[in-house]
Amino acid sequence: MQSLRMEFVGFKMIFIVALSLMGSVVNSKESSEFKLPTNFKPVSYRLDLTTYLDDKFMFEGVVDIQMTCVEATDTIVLHSNSLNIDTKSVVVANGGENVIPVSSVSFDPKKELMHVKSTVNFKPGDEYVLTIPFTGNITDDLVGYYRSSYVDKENNQTKWLAVTQFEPADARRAFPCFDEPAYKATFKIRLGHKKGLTSISNMKMMKETPIPSKPDYVFDEFEESVPMSTYLVAYMVSDFAYIEADSRDDEVKFRIIARKDAVGQTELAKNAGPLVLKYYEDYFDEKFPLAKQDMVAIPDFSAGAMENWGLVTYRETALLIDPDVATIDNVHRVAEVIAHELAHQWFGNLVTMKWWTDLWLNEGFATYVAARGVDFLYPEWNSFQVETVQNFLRVLDLDSLQSSHPVSVAVGHPDEIAQIFDTISYTKGSFLLHMMNTFLGEDTFKQGIRNYINKHKFSNAEQDDLWSSLTEEAHRQGTLDKNLTVKLIMDTWTLQTGYPVLKVVRDYSADTVTLSQERFLTIKSNVTDKKSCWWIPITMTTSMEADFNQTKAKSWLNCENNNLTTPLAKDNDWVIYNMQMAGLFRVLYDTRNWMGIVSTLNDPTKYRTIHPLNRVQLIDDSFSFSQVGDMDYGITFQLLKYLKHEKEYAPWLAALGGLGPINKLMKRTPNQGVFQNYMQRMLSSVYSQFRDMAVELNGFEEIRFKNLVTAEACRHRIKDCTEQALELFSKWMQISDPDNNNILPRELKPVIYCQAIKYGGVDEWDFLWERYQRSNVGSEKAKLLSALGCSSETWLLNRYLNWSLDSSIIRKQDAATVFYSVASSDIGFYVAKDFLYRKIADISEYYQPRGDRVGRYIKVIGSQMKTKEELDEIQSFINKSSAYLKGADLTINQTIETVKINTEWTSKFYHKIVNHMV
């Protein structure tokens, strides 16, 4: 699943909610308490389900589950949640007609279980069929079998559809089932619906038959599925239209399905889908096992997309592109999500993790391979490198918290599962695969993956299975020492929380360098963490060699020799470790070595001798070490001076990313102006390259670079930036048909919208709100929603926040976007905080049953707090509101830790840092 990387912070920077698994999850066992007993194994399901959309929004159905008894028992235990079941109609049969007497049917709502007890024992080895009729409501909760709607432009009517979202544990809301990933079975599905609507499911439709008892209704019957987990079952009833991709006879039939008004926005998906699928068939050396692949854009969707086999569902912004208004970021986003979901067809669907502990095998892999898929589609973009930089920066930031969690993490209760769809599972998982690819080499890595897929296809696997396939291949190809295993190395990265800092100390008189490691933490604990230890791949170069291409590990710093001293020639100005950021760690040098690096960077003729990816790491590391007090801020600000001649996007991304937290801590303080002046000086030379907003650029990085710099220039009031934005917006407002004639430079619309709303009044706000209501393009609506939160009028912001909890005005999927955009501005912060405190009960109720969503609200407020008073205030709010925060405990732990970090930083460095900026 593409977790909702909210589209409000540029690219996908993205609000995958950063979560902590400190409390409940780390301590919970993969507890049998919440797992089904192993007495039965389902073999196949026959599911008949009829959908009523007209007025009552409900479904009725019957499921026959054919299963094998594994261990003697008198009770069948399976999942059921929020379904109405007539217990008298539950039947168990043995083989043909032999009915087994059922003595009782009972439910355990807390554990979402259903118990079917018999008067006799079920026999190991025998096959049984369990038949359960059921009904349920088609809710607007965005989970289970839920409803969505849109307004048909032609006749202005509201049209309804019903669609599934079962990952991780919501198939049980749609039909009783063995709802755990290890219980793979085949599915034979028949969907009843009103004539005039269509239905789709994982497999191809075979035939339509009338329903004699309901003359207006028909049954659609689908082919039997391949063996799969319940969370991948999918079906939908709608009046949507589709476009079919061109395909040759032997190829998978591809359809892009959307509401009729949006079917013209499917061209990119239609072209990219089949190309990426073919790329993966070659990469994994395994044919896609289904005959068709549908991709559907859903108007209301809680995540980004969901990889259901043969029927991938998407948020509209993640699948549809209107070429007349789309920015290059929109195109990248859609290509990336399509590539992510199609990668899951192998990693996740064909080979599925045994339990959610190894969710990262699904999500980390899909994220990593998607970056390669996008690189294949758009080789001219250099997007793989940009993605690597973003992943590296994002993971190091989050994973430096005490309350982070391991990549491979024990989970028990279903509430805990939803919380690990986060940056650690997706982004850290992805970066670790990139790291392995680098130290094993492309050939070993790829062949090891192919062997793993071939061995476990149509079945389940866990982390150790992947390690053993990669180790066997690495030993066969001779790319890993016979004494080493991938498990020995990688368990240190996936089973421990956090990452190391490599400490590099040179002895300038003895011409040696000594390496050691410890866990990097943003708040240093009083006790040093001696337990944590990683296998760190060592790559390095010196100022004499300056060869940054040797990215394959020459040696390892490990737990046996955690103090490694090697010779180093004295006439080197500097030594740099971790070539091209191939490993997930920070590097701390001694002061003299740092000053050598600073002097090379500040020489306009020499700075390019250091690879751009290493310039990124040096910038980011220097900020982080200064923040925790391991390095003087003076060195960091000396280093940043070199940016006046930096011409590349990635180092600027790192620099502005590193200054962002300082900006947050200076905001709303007497020194905000000092910081603003510093930023104006810092940006002046790079902004002059991009000053004219009307000039449109080509190329992925160039456009990103201009967007980044322009947004910062306007944020820090560089004179003509805001003026240009307001002038362009004012011209647009005067045009007779502003919806079809948006004269603003396409790539800079988010910046211009926000500036116009920030410095404008009601007229500008109403104008943009009207554009939002009239727009038929998901990605454009997302930009407008974010911009409307930029207002400086408190009453407008209050009204906007109130609207966000009314799904008839703003879709439920977008409510958090609204809150985030309001809370991120200077004035909006106070308005949003007040709204959160007053409305916590309403917000919590609005998101049920997904409690983890509420954590996002607290996170965006907490991340901007920086004083002891604010810490006490938010802590007190959390204590008072605990009843409304269930399922968000992980995010909350991290938020509290972040406020503590901010408070500590403010008390130590607030005054010192100002001296470096004047």
XYZ file of C-alpha atoms in Angstrom, residues 32 35-40 75 77 113 178 183:
12
model
C -1.066 -15.595 20.063
C -3.708 -14.476 16.341
C -6.019 -17.242 15.238
C -5.439 -20.741 16.605
C -3.847 -23.048 14.015
C -6.511 -25.797 14.067
C -7.890 -24.943 10.630
C -14.344 -25.024 17.737
C -12.256 -19.638 15.293
C -13.299 -13.076 16.605
C -9.417 -16.127 8.363
C -3.915 -18.002 5.503
